[in-house]
């Protein structure tokens, strides 16, 4: 009787372990984050040139 109960327990455990389908797993697409610049890279050059022009104009006025 104990062997029958043990066999039934193993059969029940084996059926739940193998319960599944052969479907392809659902894979989510990777998230791509593209950083956008707030301003162009030329702004890093333009601002010092404008400051230099203002200083040159101030020196020329003296």
PDB file of N, CA and C in Angstrom:
ATOM      1  N   UNK A   1       0.822  -1.183   0.000  1.00  0.00           N
ATOM      2  CA  UNK A   1       0.000   0.000   0.000  1.00  0.00           C
ATOM      3  C   UNK A   1       0.873   1.256   0.000  1.00  0.00           C
ATOM      4  N   UNK A   2       1.995   1.199   0.775  1.00  0.00           N
ATOM      5  CA  UNK A   2       2.888   2.357   0.824  1.00  0.00           C
ATOM      6  C   UNK A   2       3.529   2.594  -0.535  1.00  0.00           C
ATOM      7  N   UNK A   3       3.858   1.503  -1.231  1.00  0.00           N
ATOM      8  CA  UNK A   3       4.482   1.650  -2.541  1.00  0.00           C
ATOM      9  C   UNK A   3       3.504   2.243  -3.542  1.00  0.00           C
ATOM     10  N   UNK A   4       2.236   1.894  -3.416  1.00  0.00           N
ATOM     11  CA  UNK A   4       1.225   2.439  -4.314  1.00  0.00           C
ATOM     12  C   UNK A   4       1.050   3.939  -4.080  1.00  0.00           C
ATOM     13  N   UNK A   5       1.041   4.349  -2.813  1.00  0.00           N
ATOM     14  CA  UNK A   5       0.911   5.768  -2.486  1.00  0.00           C
ATOM     15  C   UNK A   5       2.151   6.533  -2.948  1.00  0.00           C
ATOM     16  N   UNK A   6       3.316   5.952  -2.786  1.00  0.00           N
ATOM     17  CA  UNK A   6       4.553   6.582  -3.219  1.00  0.00           C
ATOM     18  C   UNK A   6       4.588   6.707  -4.739  1.00  0.00           C
ATOM     19  N   UNK A   7       4.164   5.684  -5.431  1.00  0.00           N
ATOM     20  CA  UNK A   7       4.112   5.725  -6.894  1.00  0.00           C
ATOM     21  C   UNK A   7       3.121   6.781  -7.371  1.00  0.00           C
ATOM     22  N   UNK A   8       1.996   6.898  -6.689  1.00  0.00           N
ATOM     23  CA  UNK A   8       1.002   7.915  -7.058  1.00  0.00           C
ATOM     24  C   UNK A   8       1.552   9.321  -6.826  1.00  0.00           C
ATOM     25  N   UNK A   9       2.282   9.494  -5.734  1.00  0.00           N
ATOM     26  CA  UNK A   9       2.869  10.801  -5.443  1.00  0.00           C
ATOM     27  C   UNK A   9       3.908  11.170  -6.494  1.00  0.00           C
ATOM     28  N   UNK A  10       4.751  10.214  -6.887  1.00  0.00           N
ATOM     29  CA  UNK A  10       5.745  10.477  -7.922  1.00  0.00           C
ATOM     30  C   UNK A  10       5.086  10.760  -9.269  1.00  0.00           C
ATOM     31  N   UNK A  11       4.022  10.054  -9.579  1.00  0.00           N
ATOM     32  CA  UNK A  11       3.310  10.274 -10.838  1.00  0.00           C
ATOM     33  C   UNK A  11       2.683  11.663 -10.868  1.00  0.00           C
ATOM     34  N   UNK A  12       2.119  12.072  -9.745  1.00  0.00           N
ATOM     35  CA  UNK A  12       1.514  13.409  -9.677  1.00  0.00           C
ATOM     36  C   UNK A  12       2.579  14.490  -9.794  1.00  0.00           C
ATOM     37  N   UNK A  13       3.718  14.287  -9.136  1.00  0.00           N
ATOM     38  CA  UNK A  13       4.797  15.271  -9.195  1.00  0.00           C
ATOM     39  C   UNK A  13       5.379  15.342 -10.599  1.00  0.00           C
ATOM     40  N   UNK A  14       5.530  14.196 -11.243  1.00  0.00           N
ATOM     41  CA  UNK A  14       6.097  14.172 -12.591  1.00  0.00           C
ATOM     42  C   UNK A  14       5.168  14.832 -13.599  1.00  0.00           C
ATOM     43  N   UNK A  15       3.872  14.705 -13.416  1.00  0.00           N
ATOM     44  CA  UNK A  15       2.942  15.301 -14.372  1.00  0.00           C
ATOM     45  C   UNK A  15       2.923  16.822 -14.222  1.00  0.00           C
ATOM     46  N   UNK A  16       3.081  17.340 -13.015  1.00  0.00           N
ATOM     47  CA  UNK A  16       3.098  18.791 -12.842  1.00  0.00           C
ATOM     48  C   UNK A  16       4.418  19.381 -13.286  1.00  0.00           C
ATOM     49  N   UNK A  17       5.477  18.621 -13.178  1.00  0.00           N
ATOM     50  CA  UNK A  17       6.775  19.130 -13.603  1.00  0.00           C
ATOM     51  C   UNK A  17       6.836  19.240 -15.117  1.00  0.00           C
ATOM     52  N   UNK A  18       6.265  18.277 -15.806  1.00  0.00           N
ATOM     53  CA  UNK A  18       6.331  18.299 -17.261  1.00  0.00           C
ATOM     54  C   UNK A  18       5.144  19.026 -17.889  1.00  0.00           C
ATOM     55  N   UNK A  19       4.293  19.621 -17.084  1.00  0.00           N
ATOM     56  CA  UNK A  19       3.149  20.340 -17.627  1.00  0.00           C
ATOM     57  C   UNK A  19       3.634  21.639 -18.238  1.00  0.00           C
ATOM     58  N   UNK A  20       3.580  21.713 -19.519  1.00  0.00           N
ATOM     59  CA  UNK A  20       4.004  22.901 -20.234  1.00  0.00           C
ATOM     60  C   UNK A  20       3.773  22.697 -21.709  1.00  0.00           C
ATOM     61  N   UNK A  21       3.959  23.727 -22.469  1.00  0.00           N
ATOM     62  CA  UNK A  21       3.737  23.609 -23.899  1.00  0.00           C
ATOM     63  C   UNK A  21       5.054  23.765 -24.627  1.00  0.00           C
ATOM     64  N   UNK A  22       5.044  23.418 -25.884  1.00  0.00           N
ATOM     65  CA  UNK A  22       6.238  23.553 -26.704  1.00  0.00           C
ATOM     66  C   UNK A  22       6.224  24.868 -27.474  1.00  0.00           C
ATOM     67  N   UNK A  23       5.511  25.865 -26.951  1.00  0.00           N
ATOM     68  CA  UNK A  23       5.455  27.173 -27.596  1.00  0.00           C
ATOM     69  C   UNK A  23       6.799  27.871 -27.476  1.00  0.00           C
ATOM     70  N   UNK A  24       7.037  28.757 -28.417  1.00  0.00           N
ATOM     71  CA  UNK A  24       8.228  29.585 -28.333  1.00  0.00           C
ATOM     72  C   UNK A  24       8.044  30.573 -27.187  1.00  0.00           C
ATOM     73  N   UNK A  25       9.086  30.823 -26.414  1.00  0.00           N
ATOM     74  CA  UNK A  25       8.955  31.798 -25.328  1.00  0.00           C
ATOM     75  C   UNK A  25       8.773  33.204 -25.882  1.00  0.00           C
ATOM     76  N   UNK A  26       7.995  33.995 -25.172  1.00  0.00           N
ATOM     77  CA  UNK A  26       7.735  35.370 -25.598  1.00  0.00           C
ATOM     78  C   UNK A  26       8.902  36.228 -25.140  1.00  0.00           C
ATOM     79  N   UNK A  27       9.591  36.805 -26.106  1.00  0.00           N
ATOM     80  CA  UNK A  27      10.734  37.669 -25.794  1.00  0.00           C
ATOM     81  C   UNK A  27      10.320  39.114 -26.038  1.00  0.00           C
ATOM     82  N   UNK A  28      10.562  39.960 -25.057  1.00  0.00           N
ATOM     83  CA  UNK A  28      10.251  41.369 -25.231  1.00  0.00           C
ATOM     84  C   UNK A  28      11.366  42.031 -26.012  1.00  0.00           C
ATOM     85  N   UNK A  29      10.999  42.995 -26.819  1.00  0.00           N
ATOM     86  CA  UNK A  29      11.996  43.723 -27.607  1.00  0.00           C
ATOM     87  C   UNK A  29      12.845  44.591 -26.680  1.00  0.00           C
ATOM     88  N   UNK A  30      14.143  44.682 -26.950  1.00  0.00           N
ATOM     89  CA  UNK A  30      14.985  45.519 -26.093  1.00  0.00           C
ATOM     90  C   UNK A  30      14.621  46.990 -26.239  1.00  0.00           C
ATOM     91  N   UNK A  31      14.739  47.718 -25.157  1.00  0.00           N
ATOM     92  CA  UNK A  31      14.417  49.138 -25.152  1.00  0.00           C
ATOM     93  C   UNK A  31      15.655  49.907 -25.594  1.00  0.00           C
ATOM     94  N   UNK A  32      15.488  50.726 -26.624  1.00  0.00           N
ATOM     95  CA  UNK A  32      16.594  51.529 -27.145  1.00  0.00           C
ATOM     96  C   UNK A  32      16.346  52.976 -26.743  1.00  0.00           C
ATOM     97  N   UNK A  33      17.287  53.543 -26.007  1.00  0.00           N
ATOM     98  CA  UNK A  33      17.167  54.932 -25.578  1.00  0.00           C
ATOM     99  C   UNK A  33      18.201  55.741 -26.334  1.00  0.00           C
ATOM    100  N   UNK A  34      17.716  56.706 -27.109  1.00  0.00           N
ATOM    101  CA  UNK A  34      18.620  57.549 -27.882  1.00  0.00           C
ATOM    102  C   UNK A  34      18.666  58.919 -27.228  1.00  0.00           C
ATOM    103  N   UNK A  35      19.854  59.323 -26.837  1.00  0.00           N
ATOM    104  CA  UNK A  35      19.995  60.625 -26.204  1.00  0.00           C
ATOM    105  C   UNK A  35      20.064  61.698 -27.276  1.00  0.00           C
ATOM    106  N   UNK A  36      19.311  62.755 -27.063  1.00  0.00           N
ATOM    107  CA  UNK A  36      19.354  63.869 -27.995  1.00  0.00           C
ATOM    108  C   UNK A  36      19.981  65.057 -27.294  1.00  0.00           C
ATOM    109  N   UNK A  37      20.786  65.761 -28.014  1.00  0.00           N
ATOM    110  CA  UNK A  37      21.455  66.937 -27.449  1.00  0.00           C
ATOM    111  C   UNK A  37      20.469  68.095 -27.410  1.00  0.00           C
ATOM    112  N   UNK A  38      20.537  68.882 -26.344  1.00  0.00           N
ATOM    113  CA  UNK A  38      19.651  70.033 -26.214  1.00  0.00           C
ATOM    114  C   UNK A  38      20.032  71.112 -27.219  1.00  0.00           C
ATOM    115  N   UNK A  39      21.295  71.215 -27.537  1.00  0.00           N
ATOM    116  CA  UNK A  39      21.749  72.166 -28.535  1.00  0.00           C
ATOM    117  C   UNK A  39      22.866  71.521 -29.334  1.00  0.00           C
ATOM    118  N   UNK A  40      23.228  72.142 -30.411  1.00  0.00           N
ATOM    119  CA  UNK A  40      24.256  71.557 -31.260  1.00  0.00           C
ATOM    120  C   UNK A  40      25.628  71.721 -30.625  1.00  0.00           C
ATOM    121  N   UNK A  41      26.597  70.980 -31.127  1.00  0.00           N
ATOM    122  CA  UNK A  41      27.946  71.064 -30.577  1.00  0.00           C
ATOM    123  C   UNK A  41      28.624  72.365 -30.988  1.00  0.00           C
ATOM    124  N   UNK A  42      28.098  73.047 -32.007  1.00  0.00           N
ATOM    125  CA  UNK A  42      28.674  74.316 -32.430  1.00  0.00           C
ATOM    126  C   UNK A  42      28.439  75.399 -31.381  1.00  0.00           C
ATOM    127  N   UNK A  43      27.458  75.228 -30.521  1.00  0.00           N
ATOM    128  CA  UNK A  43      27.181  76.221 -29.478  1.00  0.00           C
ATOM    129  C   UNK A  43      28.343  76.309 -28.497  1.00  0.00           C
ATOM    130  N   UNK A  44      29.089  75.251 -28.345  1.00  0.00           N
ATOM    131  CA  UNK A  44      30.255  75.275 -27.468  1.00  0.00           C
ATOM    132  C   UNK A  44      31.378  76.122 -28.024  1.00  0.00           C
ATOM    133  N   UNK A  45      31.361  76.387 -29.333  1.00  0.00           N
ATOM    134  CA  UNK A  45      32.392  77.206 -29.971  1.00  0.00           C
ATOM    135  C   UNK A  45      31.891  78.631 -30.147  1.00  0.00           C
ATOM    136  N   UNK A  46      30.614  78.802 -30.411  1.00  0.00           N
ATOM    137  CA  UNK A  46      30.044  80.114 -30.714  1.00  0.00           C
ATOM    138  C   UNK A  46      30.090  81.034 -29.500  1.00  0.00           C
ATOM    139  N   UNK A  47      29.772  80.524 -28.339  1.00  0.00           N
ATOM    140  CA  UNK A  47      29.709  81.367 -27.135  1.00  0.00           C
ATOM    141  C   UNK A  47      31.080  81.971 -26.805  1.00  0.00           C
ATOM    142  N   UNK A  48      32.168  81.197 -26.775  1.00  0.00           N
ATOM    143  CA  UNK A  48      33.470  81.834 -26.523  1.00  0.00           C
ATOM    144  C   UNK A  48      33.858  82.840 -27.605  1.00  0.00           C
ATOM    145  N   UNK A  49      33.479  82.598 -28.860  1.00  0.00           N
ATOM    146  CA  UNK A  49      33.792  83.550 -29.927  1.00  0.00           C
ATOM    147  C   UNK A  49      33.029  84.858 -29.735  1.00  0.00           C
ATOM    148  N   UNK A  50      31.778  84.765 -29.287  1.00  0.00           N
ATOM    149  CA  UNK A  50      30.987  85.975 -29.037  1.00  0.00           C
ATOM    150  C   UNK A  50      31.584  86.760 -27.873  1.00  0.00           C
ATOM    151  N   UNK A  51      32.001  86.065 -26.824  1.00  0.00           N
ATOM    152  CA  UNK A  51      32.629  86.732 -25.682  1.00  0.00           C
ATOM    153  C   UNK A  51      33.929  87.395 -26.117  1.00  0.00           C
ATOM    154  N   UNK A  52      34.717  86.719 -26.949  1.00  0.00           N
ATOM    155  CA  UNK A  52      35.974  87.279 -27.448  1.00  0.00           C
ATOM    156  C   UNK A  52      35.710  88.513 -28.305  1.00  0.00           C
ATOM    157  N   UNK A  53      34.647  88.492 -29.111  1.00  0.00           N
ATOM    158  CA  UNK A  53      34.305  89.650 -29.941  1.00  0.00           C
ATOM    159  C   UNK A  53      33.872  90.821 -29.074  1.00  0.00           C
ATOM    160  N   UNK A  54      33.158  90.560 -28.002  1.00  0.00           N
ATOM    161  CA  UNK A  54      32.734  91.646 -27.104  1.00  0.00           C
ATOM    162  C   UNK A  54      33.959  92.261 -26.412  1.00  0.00           C
ATOM    163  N   UNK A  55      34.867  91.424 -25.979  1.00  0.00           N
ATOM    164  CA  UNK A  55      36.085  91.934 -25.327  1.00  0.00           C
ATOM    165  C   UNK A  55      36.918  92.725 -26.333  1.00  0.00           C
ATOM    166  N   UNK A  56      37.022  92.248 -27.560  1.00  0.00           N
ATOM    167  CA  UNK A  56      37.796  92.968 -28.590  1.00  0.00           C
ATOM    168  C   UNK A  56      37.123  94.309 -28.909  1.00  0.00           C
ATOM    169  N   UNK A  57      35.794  94.341 -28.931  1.00  0.00           N
ATOM    170  CA  UNK A  57      35.089  95.603 -29.195  1.00  0.00           C
ATOM    171  C   UNK A  57      35.291  96.569 -28.032  1.00  0.00           C
ATOM    172  N   UNK A  58      35.325  96.060 -26.801  1.00  0.00           N
ATOM    173  CA  UNK A  58      35.522  96.930 -25.636  1.00  0.00           C
ATOM    174  C   UNK A  58      36.938  97.489 -25.638  1.00  0.00           C
ATOM    175  N   UNK A  59      37.913  96.693 -26.030  1.00  0.00           N
ATOM    176  CA  UNK A  59      39.301  97.163 -26.074  1.00  0.00           C
ATOM    177  C   UNK A  59      39.468  98.180 -27.210  1.00  0.00           C
ATOM    178  N   UNK A  60      38.801  97.954 -28.338  1.00  0.00           N
ATOM    179  CA  UNK A  60      38.914  98.865 -29.485  1.00  0.00           C
ATOM    180  C   UNK A  60      38.264 100.217 -29.192  1.00  0.00           C
ATOM    181  N   UNK A  61      37.285 100.272 -28.315  1.00  0.00           N
ATOM    182  CA  UNK A  61      36.607 101.529 -28.001  1.00  0.00           C
ATOM    183  C   UNK A  61      37.464 102.427 -27.119  1.00  0.00           C
ATOM    184  N   UNK A  62      38.431 101.887 -26.418  1.00  0.00           N
ATOM    185  CA  UNK A  62      39.253 102.696 -25.512  1.00  0.00           C
ATOM    186  C   UNK A  62      40.252 103.490 -26.238  1.00  0.00           C
TER     187      UNK A  62
END
